Coordinates of C-alpha atoms and ligand atoms in Angstrom, one line a residue:
M141 CA -18.3 -6.0 -0.3
T142 CA -19.0 -8.3 -3.3
V143 CA -15.2 -9.9 -2.1
F144 CA -16.7 -10.7 1.1
S145 CA -20.5 -11.7 -0.4
S146 CA -18.8 -13.6 -3.3
F147 CA -16.5 -15.3 0.1
S148 CA -20.1 -16.6 1.5
R149 CA -21.3 -17.8 -1.4
A150 CA -17.5 -20.1 -2.2
F151 CA -18.2 -20.8 1.5
H152 CA -21.5 -22.1 0.8
A153 CA -20.9 -24.2 -2.1
H154 CA -17.9 -25.4 0.6
S155 CA -20.4 -26.6 2.4
S156 CA -23.0 -28.5 -0.2
S157 CA -19.7 -30.3 -1.0
K158 CA -18.9 -31.9 2.6
L159 CA -19.9 -35.2 2.0
L160 CA -17.6 -35.5 -0.8
V161 CA -14.4 -33.8 0.4
L162 CA -14.8 -35.9 3.9
F163 CA -14.5 -39.1 1.4
S164 CA -11.4 -38.1 -0.7
V165 CA -9.9 -37.3 1.9
S166 CA -10.3 -40.8 4.2
S167 CA -9.0 -41.9 0.3
G168 CA -5.6 -40.8 0.4
G169 CA -5.4 -37.2 1.5
L170 CA -6.8 -36.0 -2.4
V171 CA -9.5 -33.0 -1.7
A172 CA -11.8 -33.1 -5.1
L173 CA -14.7 -31.4 -5.1
S174 CA -18.4 -32.3 -6.2
E175 CA -18.7 -32.4 -10.1
S176 CA -22.8 -31.6 -8.3
Q177 CA -21.6 -28.3 -8.0
A178 CA -23.1 -25.4 -10.0
E179 CA -20.3 -24.5 -11.8
S180 CA -21.5 -20.8 -12.0
D181 CA -22.2 -20.9 -8.0
R182 CA -18.1 -21.6 -7.8
P183 CA -15.7 -18.9 -9.3
N184 CA -13.1 -21.0 -9.0
A185 CA -14.4 -24.3 -10.0
E186 CA -10.7 -25.1 -12.5
L187 CA -9.1 -24.6 -8.7
C188 CA -9.8 -27.5 -7.0
Q189 CA -8.4 -29.9 -6.6
T190 CA -7.6 -32.6 -9.2
E191 CA -4.6 -34.3 -8.8
S192 CA -4.0 -36.8 -6.0
K193 CA -1.1 -34.7 -4.9
K194 CA -0.9 -32.5 -1.9
R195 CA -1.2 -29.1 -2.7
V196 CA 0.6 -26.2 -1.8
V197 CA -0.6 -23.7 -2.4
V198 CA 2.5 -20.7 -2.0
L199 CA 1.8 -16.5 -1.1
G200 CA 4.1 -14.4 -2.4
T201 CA 6.9 -14.4 -4.7
G202 CA 9.8 -12.6 -2.9
W203 CA 13.0 -13.5 -0.9
A204 CA 10.9 -16.7 0.9
G205 CA 8.7 -17.8 -2.1
I206 CA 10.7 -17.8 -4.3
S207 CA 13.7 -19.6 -2.6
F208 CA 11.4 -22.1 -1.4
L209 CA 10.1 -23.1 -5.2
K210 CA 13.5 -22.5 -6.4
G211 CA 14.5 -25.9 -4.1
L212 CA 11.2 -27.9 -4.1
N213 CA 10.7 -30.9 -6.2
S214 CA 7.4 -29.6 -7.9
S215 CA 6.8 -32.9 -9.3
M216 CA 5.9 -34.7 -5.8
Y217 CA 3.2 -31.5 -5.6
D218 CA 0.4 -30.1 -6.9
V219 CA 2.0 -26.2 -6.3
Q220 CA 0.1 -23.2 -6.9
V221 CA 1.1 -19.8 -6.2
V222 CA -0.2 -16.1 -5.7
S223 CA 0.8 -13.2 -5.2
P224 CA -0.2 -9.9 -6.6
R225 CA 3.0 -9.1 -8.2
N226 CA 3.9 -11.1 -11.1
Y227 CA 8.1 -10.3 -10.5
F228 CA 10.5 -11.4 -8.3
A229 CA 12.1 -8.2 -7.2
F230 CA 15.9 -7.8 -5.9
T231 CA 15.8 -5.5 -3.2
P232 CA 19.2 -4.8 -2.8
L233 CA 19.8 -3.0 -5.9
L234 CA 16.4 -0.7 -5.0
P235 CA 18.1 2.5 -3.2
S236 CA 20.6 2.0 -7.1
V237 CA 16.9 2.4 -8.5
T238 CA 15.5 5.6 -7.1
C239 CA 18.5 7.3 -9.1
G240 CA 18.7 5.5 -12.1
T241 CA 22.1 3.9 -11.7
V242 CA 20.0 0.6 -12.1
E243 CA 17.3 0.2 -13.9
A244 CA 13.8 -0.9 -12.2
R245 CA 13.1 -3.9 -15.2
S246 CA 17.0 -4.8 -14.6
I247 CA 16.6 -6.0 -11.7
V248 CA 12.9 -7.8 -12.1
E249 CA 12.2 -11.6 -12.7
P250 CA 8.9 -12.9 -14.6
I251 CA 7.9 -15.3 -12.9
R252 CA 6.6 -17.2 -15.4
N253 CA 10.2 -17.0 -16.8
M254 CA 11.8 -18.7 -13.7
I255 CA 8.5 -21.3 -13.7
K256 CA 9.0 -22.0 -17.3
K257 CA 12.6 -23.4 -16.7
R258 CA 11.0 -26.0 -15.1
S259 CA 10.1 -29.3 -16.3
V260 CA 6.8 -29.8 -13.9
D261 CA 3.7 -27.2 -13.8
I262 CA 3.7 -24.4 -10.9
N263 CA 0.7 -23.1 -11.4
F264 CA 0.6 -18.7 -10.9
W265 CA -2.0 -16.5 -9.9
E266 CA -1.4 -12.7 -9.8
A267 CA -3.8 -12.4 -6.9
E268 CA -3.7 -11.0 -3.5
C269 CA -4.5 -13.1 -1.1
L270 CA -6.9 -11.0 1.5
Q271 CA -8.0 -14.2 3.9
I272 CA -6.5 -17.3 5.3
D273 CA -9.2 -19.3 6.5
A274 CA -7.0 -22.2 8.4
E275 CA -9.5 -23.9 9.5
N276 CA -11.0 -25.3 6.8
K277 CA -7.6 -24.8 4.7
R278 CA -8.6 -22.5 2.0
I279 CA -7.2 -19.3 1.1
F280 CA -9.5 -15.9 -0.3
C281 CA -8.2 -14.5 -2.9
R282 CA -8.8 -11.5 -5.6
S283 CA -6.9 -10.5 -8.5
N284 CA -5.9 -5.9 -8.7
L285 CA -6.5 -7.4 -12.6
D286 CA -8.5 -5.0 -14.6
E287 CA -12.0 -4.5 -13.4
N288 CA -13.3 -4.2 -17.4
L289 CA -11.8 -7.4 -18.4
V290 CA -14.1 -10.0 -18.0
G291 CA -14.8 -12.4 -15.6
N292 CA -14.3 -12.4 -11.8
N293 CA -11.3 -11.5 -10.4
E294 CA -11.7 -13.1 -6.0
F295 CA -11.6 -16.9 -6.3
Y296 CA -11.0 -19.3 -3.5
L297 CA -7.5 -22.3 -3.2
E298 CA -8.1 -25.1 -1.4
Y299 CA -4.6 -26.1 0.7
D300 CA -2.7 -29.6 2.1
Y301 CA -0.2 -26.6 2.7
L302 CA -0.2 -23.5 2.6
I303 CA 3.4 -21.4 2.4
I304 CA 3.4 -17.2 4.0
A305 CA 5.9 -15.7 2.5
V306 CA 4.1 -12.4 2.0
G307 CA 6.8 -10.7 3.1
A308 CA 6.3 -6.7 5.7
Q309 CA 4.6 -4.0 4.8
V310 CA 6.4 -0.2 5.8
N311 CA 6.0 0.7 10.0
T312 CA 4.9 4.0 10.0
F313 CA 4.5 3.5 14.0
N314 CA 0.7 5.7 13.4
T315 CA 3.2 8.8 12.5
P316 CA 0.0 11.8 11.8
G317 CA 0.8 12.5 7.9
V318 CA 3.2 9.8 7.0
S319 CA 1.3 7.9 5.6
E320 CA 0.2 11.1 3.2
Y321 CA 3.2 12.9 2.9
C322 CA 6.1 10.5 3.3
Y323 CA 7.5 8.0 0.5
F324 CA 8.6 5.1 0.9
L325 CA 11.3 2.5 -0.6
K326 CA 9.7 -1.2 -0.1
E327 CA 9.2 -2.0 -3.8
V328 CA 10.2 -1.7 -7.2
E329 CA 7.0 1.0 -7.7
D330 CA 8.4 3.4 -4.7
A331 CA 11.9 3.6 -6.0
Q332 CA 10.4 4.4 -9.4
R333 CA 8.2 7.0 -7.5
I334 CA 11.1 8.6 -5.8
R335 CA 13.3 9.1 -9.0
R336 CA 10.3 11.2 -10.4
S337 CA 9.8 13.0 -7.5
V338 CA 13.6 13.5 -7.2
I339 CA 13.8 15.3 -10.7
D340 CA 10.1 17.2 -10.1
C341 CA 12.0 18.6 -6.6
F342 CA 14.6 19.9 -8.4
E343 CA 12.8 21.2 -11.3
K344 CA 10.5 22.7 -9.3
A345 CA 13.5 24.8 -7.7
V346 CA 14.7 26.4 -10.9
L347 CA 11.5 27.6 -11.8
P348 CA 11.3 31.7 -12.4
G349 CA 9.6 33.6 -9.6
L350 CA 10.5 31.1 -5.7
S351 CA 12.6 33.3 -3.1
E352 CA 15.7 31.8 -2.3
E353 CA 14.1 30.2 0.7
E354 CA 11.8 28.5 -1.0
R355 CA 14.4 26.7 -4.4
R356 CA 16.6 25.8 -0.6
T357 CA 13.0 23.7 0.7
N358 CA 12.5 22.1 -2.5
V359 CA 16.4 20.8 -2.8
H360 CA 15.9 19.7 1.0
F361 CA 15.3 15.5 1.3
V362 CA 15.1 14.1 4.2
I363 CA 15.2 10.3 4.8
V364 CA 13.8 9.0 7.9
G365 CA 15.7 5.5 9.0
G366 CA 19.5 5.6 9.7
G367 CA 19.1 2.0 8.7
P368 CA 20.4 0.5 5.8
T369 CA 17.9 0.9 2.9
G370 CA 18.3 4.4 4.4
V371 CA 22.0 5.4 4.5
E372 CA 22.1 3.9 1.1
F373 CA 19.5 5.9 -1.2
A374 CA 21.2 8.4 0.3
A375 CA 24.8 7.7 -0.5
E376 CA 23.1 7.7 -3.8
L377 CA 21.1 10.7 -3.8
H378 CA 24.5 12.4 -2.5
D379 CA 25.9 10.6 -5.9
F380 CA 23.2 11.9 -8.0
V381 CA 23.7 14.9 -7.5
Q382 CA 27.0 15.5 -7.7
E383 CA 27.6 13.5 -9.9
D384 CA 24.8 14.3 -12.2
L385 CA 22.2 17.1 -11.1
I386 CA 24.4 19.7 -10.2
K387 CA 25.8 20.3 -13.8
L388 CA 22.1 20.1 -15.1
Y389 CA 20.6 22.0 -12.6
P390 CA 24.3 24.7 -12.0
S391 CA 22.0 27.9 -10.3
V392 CA 20.9 25.5 -7.0
K393 CA 23.7 23.8 -6.4
D394 CA 24.5 24.6 -3.1
L395 CA 21.1 24.7 -2.3
V396 CA 20.7 21.4 -1.9
K397 CA 20.4 19.4 1.0
I398 CA 20.2 15.8 2.6
T399 CA 19.6 14.9 6.2
V400 CA 19.1 11.7 7.6
I401 CA 17.0 11.5 10.6
Q402 CA 17.7 8.7 13.0
S403 CA 16.6 7.7 16.6
G404 CA 18.9 5.7 17.6
D405 CA 22.8 6.9 18.7
H406 CA 24.5 6.5 15.1
I407 CA 24.0 5.2 11.0
L408 CA 23.6 1.5 11.1
N409 CA 23.3 0.1 13.7
T410 CA 23.5 -3.5 12.7
F411 CA 26.5 -3.0 11.7
D412 CA 30.1 -3.1 13.4
E413 CA 31.2 -0.4 14.8
R414 CA 33.9 0.4 12.6
I415 CA 31.2 0.4 9.5
S416 CA 28.9 2.8 11.3
S417 CA 31.8 5.4 12.1
F418 CA 33.4 4.9 8.9
A419 CA 29.4 5.6 7.3
E420 CA 29.5 9.4 9.7
Q421 CA 32.5 10.3 8.9
K422 CA 31.7 9.8 5.1
F423 CA 29.1 11.1 5.3
G424 CA 30.1 14.6 7.6
R425 CA 32.8 14.9 4.9
D426 CA 29.3 15.0 2.0
G427 CA 27.9 17.3 3.8
I428 CA 25.3 14.7 4.3
E429 CA 23.3 16.0 7.7
V430 CA 23.0 13.2 10.0
L431 CA 20.6 14.0 13.0
T432 CA 20.9 11.1 15.8
G433 CA 18.6 10.5 19.0
S434 CA 16.1 12.0 17.1
R435 CA 11.9 10.7 16.2
V436 CA 9.8 12.4 14.2
I437 CA 6.8 13.6 15.5
S438 CA 4.1 14.4 12.6
V439 CA 5.0 15.2 9.0
S440 CA 3.0 17.8 6.9
D441 CA 3.3 18.1 3.5
K442 CA 5.8 21.2 3.9
L443 CA 7.6 20.8 7.9
I444 CA 8.7 17.2 9.1
N445 CA 8.6 18.3 12.9
M446 CA 10.7 16.2 15.1
K447 CA 11.8 15.7 18.9
M448 CA 15.6 16.2 19.5
K449 CA 17.5 16.1 22.7
G450 CA 13.6 16.9 24.5
E451 CA 13.5 20.0 21.9
V452 CA 10.2 20.4 19.6
L453 CA 12.5 21.2 15.9
S454 CA 10.3 21.6 12.7
M455 CA 12.1 22.0 9.2
P456 CA 10.7 22.5 6.0
H457 CA 11.3 19.8 3.1
G458 CA 10.9 19.0 -0.8
M459 CA 10.2 15.8 0.3
V460 CA 11.2 13.1 3.1
V461 CA 11.8 9.1 2.8
W462 CA 10.4 7.1 6.0
S463 CA 12.7 3.5 6.0
T464 CA 12.5 2.8 9.3
G465 CA 11.3 -1.0 9.8
V466 CA 8.6 -2.9 9.1
G467 CA 5.0 -4.3 10.3
A468 CA 3.0 -7.1 9.1
R469 CA 0.5 -7.0 6.4
P470 CA -3.3 -6.7 7.0
V471 CA -3.7 -10.8 6.0
V472 CA -1.4 -11.2 8.2
K473 CA -2.9 -9.2 11.1
D474 CA -5.9 -11.0 10.6
F475 CA -4.5 -13.8 10.5
M476 CA -2.5 -14.0 13.7
E477 CA -6.2 -12.7 14.6
Q478 CA -7.6 -15.8 14.4
I479 CA -5.0 -17.9 15.6
G480 CA -4.7 -16.0 19.1
Q481 CA -1.4 -14.3 17.9
G482 CA -3.3 -11.3 17.6
N483 CA -0.9 -9.8 20.6
R484 CA 2.3 -10.4 18.7
R485 CA 4.5 -7.8 16.2
V486 CA 4.4 -11.0 13.6
L487 CA 3.8 -14.3 13.0
A488 CA 5.6 -17.0 15.7
T489 CA 7.0 -19.9 14.2
D490 CA 8.5 -22.6 15.3
E491 CA 12.1 -23.9 14.8
W492 CA 10.4 -25.8 11.9
L493 CA 8.9 -22.4 10.5
R494 CA 5.5 -24.0 11.8
V495 CA 3.1 -21.8 12.5
K496 CA 2.3 -22.3 15.9
G497 CA -1.7 -23.0 17.0
C498 CA -1.8 -24.1 13.5
R499 CA -1.5 -26.7 11.5
D500 CA 0.0 -27.2 7.9
V501 CA 0.9 -23.5 7.7
Y502 CA 4.2 -22.1 7.6
A503 CA 5.7 -18.7 7.1
L504 CA 9.3 -17.2 6.3
G505 CA 10.7 -14.6 5.7
D506 CA 10.1 -10.6 6.9
C507 CA 6.3 -12.0 7.7
A508 CA 7.7 -14.4 10.5
T509 CA 10.0 -14.8 13.3
V510 CA 11.1 -17.7 14.9
D511 CA 10.1 -18.2 18.5
Q512 CA 13.1 -20.5 19.4
R513 CA 12.2 -22.9 22.5
K514 CA 13.8 -21.6 25.8
I515 CA 16.1 -24.3 27.2
M516 CA 14.5 -23.4 30.7
E517 CA 10.8 -24.6 29.6
D518 CA 12.2 -27.7 29.0
I519 CA 14.9 -27.9 31.8
L520 CA 13.7 -30.8 33.9
T521 CA 12.7 -33.0 30.8
I522 CA 16.1 -33.0 30.0
F523 CA 17.5 -33.5 32.9
K524 CA 15.8 -36.4 33.4
A525 CA 16.1 -37.9 29.8
A526 CA 19.8 -37.4 30.3
D527 CA 19.8 -39.1 33.9
T528 CA 19.7 -42.7 31.7
D529 CA 20.5 -44.6 35.2
N530 CA 17.8 -42.3 36.5
S531 CA 20.8 -41.7 39.8
G532 CA 19.6 -38.0 40.3
T533 CA 22.6 -37.0 39.3
L534 CA 24.0 -36.8 35.5
S535 CA 27.6 -37.7 35.1
M536 CA 30.0 -36.5 32.1
E537 CA 29.4 -39.4 30.2
E538 CA 24.9 -39.2 30.2
F539 CA 26.0 -35.5 29.8
Q540 CA 28.0 -35.9 26.6
A541 CA 25.1 -38.5 25.2
V542 CA 22.2 -35.7 25.0
V543 CA 24.8 -32.3 24.4
E544 CA 24.5 -32.7 20.2
D545 CA 20.7 -32.8 20.3
I546 CA 21.2 -30.0 23.6
L547 CA 23.2 -27.8 21.1
E548 CA 20.9 -28.6 18.1
R549 CA 17.1 -28.3 19.8
Y550 CA 18.9 -24.6 21.8
P551 CA 21.4 -22.8 18.8
Q552 CA 21.8 -20.0 22.4
V553 CA 23.5 -22.9 24.0
E554 CA 25.9 -22.2 21.6
L555 CA 25.5 -18.7 21.6
F556 CA 26.0 -18.3 25.5
L557 CA 29.5 -20.2 25.1
K558 CA 31.0 -17.7 22.6
S559 CA 30.2 -15.0 24.5
K560 CA 31.6 -16.7 27.7
H561 CA 34.7 -17.7 25.4
L562 CA 34.0 -21.0 27.2
P563 CA 35.6 -23.7 24.1
H564 CA 33.6 -26.8 25.3
V565 CA 30.1 -27.2 26.1
T566 CA 30.7 -29.5 29.3
D567 CA 32.6 -26.4 30.9
L568 CA 29.3 -25.1 31.7
L569 CA 29.1 -28.2 34.2
K570 CA 32.2 -26.9 35.7
D571 CA 31.9 -25.4 39.6
A572 CA 32.5 -22.1 40.4
E573 CA 36.4 -22.9 40.9
G574 CA 36.7 -24.5 37.1
N575 CA 36.9 -27.5 38.3
E576 CA 35.2 -29.9 36.4
R577 CA 32.5 -32.0 38.4
P578 CA 32.0 -36.0 38.1
E579 CA 28.1 -35.4 39.1
V580 CA 25.8 -32.3 38.9
D581 CA 21.9 -33.0 40.7
Y582 CA 19.0 -31.3 39.2
E583 CA 19.6 -28.0 41.1
E584 CA 23.2 -27.5 39.6
F585 CA 22.5 -28.6 36.2
K586 CA 19.8 -25.7 35.8
S587 CA 22.1 -23.2 37.6
A588 CA 24.5 -24.1 35.2
L589 CA 22.2 -23.5 31.8
S590 CA 19.9 -21.0 33.7
L591 CA 21.5 -17.5 32.3
V592 CA 21.8 -19.3 28.2
D593 CA 18.4 -18.5 27.4
L594 CA 19.9 -14.6 27.4
Q595 CA 21.5 -15.1 24.4
T596 CA 18.4 -15.8 22.0
K597 CA 18.1 -13.7 19.4
C598 CA 15.4 -12.7 16.5
L599 CA 16.4 -13.2 13.2
P600 CA 16.7 -9.8 11.2
A601 CA 14.6 -9.2 8.8
T602 CA 16.1 -9.9 5.6
A603 CA 16.9 -11.6 2.1
Q604 CA 19.3 -13.4 3.7
V605 CA 17.1 -14.8 6.2
A606 CA 14.3 -15.5 3.7
A607 CA 15.7 -17.2 1.3
Q608 CA 17.5 -19.9 3.7
Q609 CA 14.4 -20.7 5.2
G610 CA 13.1 -20.1 2.1
A611 CA 15.2 -23.5 0.6
Y612 CA 15.4 -25.4 4.3
L613 CA 11.7 -25.3 4.1
S614 CA 11.9 -27.3 0.3
R615 CA 14.3 -29.3 1.6
C616 CA 12.2 -30.8 4.0
F617 CA 9.0 -30.6 2.0
N618 CA 11.4 -32.8 -0.3
H619 CA 12.0 -35.2 2.5
R620 CA 8.7 -35.5 3.9
K621 CA 8.4 -39.4 3.0
Q622 CA 11.6 -40.3 3.8
C623 CA 11.2 -38.5 7.2
E624 CA 8.2 -39.4 8.1
T625 CA 9.5 -43.2 8.8
N626 CA 12.4 -42.1 9.6
P627 CA 13.0 -39.3 11.2
E628 CA 16.5 -37.1 11.2
G629 CA 15.9 -34.3 13.6
P630 CA 17.4 -34.4 17.4
R631 CA 15.6 -36.1 19.8
R632 CA 12.6 -35.3 21.4
F633 CA 13.2 -34.1 25.9
R634 CA 9.3 -33.9 26.0
L635 CA 8.3 -36.8 24.0
S636 CA 10.2 -40.1 23.2
G637 CA 11.9 -40.2 20.1
R638 CA 13.1 -37.9 17.4
H639 CA 12.4 -34.3 15.4
Q640 CA 11.0 -35.5 12.3
F641 CA 13.5 -32.9 10.5
H642 CA 16.9 -30.9 11.9
P643 CA 15.2 -27.2 12.5
F644 CA 16.5 -24.3 10.6
Q645 CA 19.4 -22.9 11.3
Y646 CA 20.7 -19.5 10.3
K647 CA 23.7 -19.4 8.8
H648 CA 24.9 -15.0 8.8
L649 CA 27.2 -14.9 5.2
G650 CA 28.0 -11.1 6.6
Q651 CA 26.5 -7.9 5.0
F652 CA 26.9 -4.8 2.9
A653 CA 26.3 -0.9 2.8
T654 CA 27.3 0.6 -0.2
L655 CA 27.9 4.2 1.4
G656 CA 28.6 6.7 -2.5
G657 CA 31.6 7.8 -3.9
E658 CA 32.5 3.7 -5.1
Q659 CA 33.1 3.5 -1.3
A660 CA 30.9 0.5 0.7
G661 CA 30.9 -1.0 3.8
A662 CA 31.1 -5.1 4.5
E663 CA 30.5 -7.3 7.0
L664 CA 31.6 -10.6 6.6
P665 CA 32.2 -14.0 8.4
G666 CA 35.0 -14.4 10.9
D667 CA 34.6 -11.0 11.7
W668 CA 36.3 -9.2 9.0
V669 CA 35.5 -6.1 8.1
S670 CA 35.9 -4.0 5.2
V671 CA 35.6 -0.2 4.7
G672 CA 36.3 1.4 1.3
H673 CA 36.9 1.4 -2.3
S674 CA 38.2 -1.7 -2.9
T675 CA 34.7 -3.0 -0.6
Q676 CA 32.9 -1.5 -3.6
W677 CA 34.3 -3.5 -6.0
L678 CA 33.7 -6.9 -4.0
W679 CA 30.5 -5.6 -3.5
Y680 CA 29.9 -5.2 -7.1
S681 CA 30.1 -8.8 -7.8
V682 CA 28.5 -10.1 -5.3
Y683 CA 25.1 -8.8 -6.2
A684 CA 26.6 -9.8 -9.5
S685 CA 26.6 -12.6 -8.8
K686 CA 23.8 -12.7 -6.4
Q687 CA 21.1 -11.8 -9.6
V688 CA 18.4 -14.2 -10.3
S689 CA 19.0 -15.2 -13.6
W690 CA 21.8 -14.2 -16.8
R691 CA 19.7 -11.7 -18.0
T692 CA 19.3 -9.5 -15.0
R693 CA 22.3 -10.4 -14.8
F694 CA 23.8 -9.0 -18.2
L695 CA 21.2 -5.8 -17.7
V696 CA 22.4 -4.3 -13.8
V697 CA 25.8 -5.0 -15.0
S698 CA 25.6 -3.1 -18.1
D699 CA 23.8 -0.6 -16.7
W700 CA 26.7 0.1 -14.0
T701 CA 29.2 0.2 -17.2
R702 CA 26.0 2.9 -18.4
K703 CA 26.2 5.4 -15.3
F704 CA 30.2 5.1 -15.7
I705 CA 30.4 6.1 -19.4
F706 CA 27.4 8.3 -19.7
G707 CA 26.0 9.3 -16.0
R708 CA 22.3 8.4 -15.4
D709 CA 19.3 9.7 -16.9
S710 CA 17.3 12.7 -14.9
S711 CA 14.4 12.3 -17.5
R712 CA 11.4 12.4 -15.6
I713 CA 8.9 9.7 -17.5
Ligands
FAD944 P1 9.1 -9.7 -0.2 O1 10.5 -10.5 -0.4 O2 8.7 -8.7 0.4 O3 7.8 -10.6 -1.0 C1 7.1 -10.9 -1.2 C2 6.3 -11.4 -1.4 O4 4.9 -11.1 -1.0 C3 5.7 -10.2 -2.2 O5 6.1 -11.4 -4.1 C4 4.6 -9.4 -2.3 O6 4.3 -9.3 -3.9 C5 3.4 -10.8 -2.1 N1 2.9 -10.2 -1.6 C6 2.1 -9.5 -0.3 N2 1.3 -9.3 0.0 C7 0.5 -10.5 -0.8 C8 -0.5 -11.3 -0.4 N3 -1.4 -10.5 0.2 N4 -0.7 -12.5 -0.7 C9 -0.1 -12.7 -1.6 N5 0.9 -12.5 -2.3 C10 1.7 -11.1 -1.4 N6 18.3 -7.6 2.3 C11 19.5 -8.3 3.0 O7 19.6 -9.4 3.1 N7 19.7 -7.4 1.7 C12 20.0 -6.2 1.6 O8 21.0 -5.7 0.7 C13 18.6 -5.9 1.2 N8 18.4 -4.2 0.8 C14 17.1 -4.1 0.7 C15 17.1 -3.0 0.5 C16 15.9 -2.3 0.4 C17 15.1 -0.8 -0.5 C18 14.6 -2.8 1.3 C19 13.2 -2.6 0.7 C20 14.9 -4.6 1.4 C21 16.2 -4.8 1.8 N9 16.7 -5.6 2.2 C22 17.8 -6.3 2.3 C23 15.5 -6.8 2.8 C24 14.9 -7.5 2.5 O9 14.1 -7.6 0.8 C25 13.3 -8.4 2.5 O10 13.9 -8.4 4.6 C26 13.4 -9.5 2.2 O11 12.6 -9.2 0.6 C27 12.2 -10.3 2.7 O12 11.0 -11.4 2.0 P2 10.3 -11.8 2.0 O13 11.0 -12.8 0.9 O14 10.2 -12.4 3.4 O15 9.5 -10.4 1.6
MG945 MG1 22.9 -40.1 36.5

């Protein structure tokens, strides 16, 4: 309640200063608010723009936000960062934190440390954005800091450009009992909670006076979701149990069970088949039960109920970890309603990461998806633009002249060529017998490209995508001025001229999954797949090199070394 009363107060304060804002906008885009506003009326007077630089407000300090900030030439903008956590977390190592292979503090880097290294000022505010008002270009925030500290926890910020990089939240698919009784693995705190709970399960299982069935239930760990997070956690837990816990809790050694519930037919189904089947075989040898084709219907404090091949089953559990995908955060959902994207799952952007239906707002990382333009929507304009001699047909030369722009603007064309094993784009225009046609008419052109859009793919919700998007957007921001006068993107087919920038293009650099017992699976560029012990060593070197600072690199490597020498720490702190 207090938040919204304060927001409306702030809003009224804003209307009184509209005249001055208008004046300042017309004099060079600067938004400076009137001094006549009583400071007491406005909880965040000091947060209004005072410099002539355009203000960029960044929401989130995860992979996308940090990558954007690292690449941005922040001397060009007044940069303000808002995030409820004052650190960056290296999420790929979260599964290792759940079992103490790596300590939580080893995978986080304080934002203020990262900012301090920049020669220019970037302001960081530890707060959560609760609402985006795109019409008035402002965001409303609340800090979760101790209410007993003096001062207001609520404030608003104005922006010229807004970068939404708030990530996503766990998706429970409204399954009853999940929010109440399951653990999640999304944030550092989640991993710490899981670590404590695993130890609790063991301590409880060895208390005197429990029946064997009760002990067995307490050390039954269920993981819902057979994607990389669920699989890596299952593997970590198995190692923790086998290498450390059974020595400390020998009485329950034969009762421990790990079960992975997966709705699809295979675990790791976004990976190459060879990795997925290697993981299934390894889990089979390790005694990790994998229940495929199963869907959880509800969870209670003691039971997990699921549907498996039409039958409803119940399993007693000690602990359930839910890791089945992500959904939009409330602030994003609310924003989507505002801008007419209410029926979507995540925010849609165009290929330049601009939120559709909204000016000067960009979204990247897990909170957004690039809505790739369909070539069929533009097919007539492409044809007309290419047919420079207005003959009603395209010659090969005419087609060649627009090919590069087509490939860049509609990357699904390239994927289509790959899927059909066509070496050259002009192969598209060949006739049914494979003979090159000197000219094609509109209908032939349209039918040649009619199946191309089937290859349009959504980008995965990964750190790799988020980081590449952040880096891309920072480059666009750094070159905004030059590209206004000298655009460098592909030609516009619907309008004349060129796009200001090249559209975002994702480059997949491969992916890893650790499978326990010092083994991992890797899918690397060029369809190169590798599994086993050597891959785990490759994983160690890649993840050590990917750390965001020398400090965390040192901490992570020393944690790995400590684990090899002394094992994992089972204290329940
Ligand atoms: P995040 O990194 O989640 O960052 C979101 C930021 O926004 C955070 O700083 C958060 O505090 C902040 N925020 C949240 N709400 C608000 C708000 N209202 N206002 C302002 N700020 C807000 N990807 C890989 O590529 N490889 C891997 O090996 C891998 N392993 C993973 C393992 C685990 C356990 C998990 C959970 C994820 C893993 N991922 C991996 C996925 C990867 O972590 C995400 O895709 C990535 O974090 C997305 O980046 P992001 O910047 O969009 O969101
Ligand atoms: Mg022609």
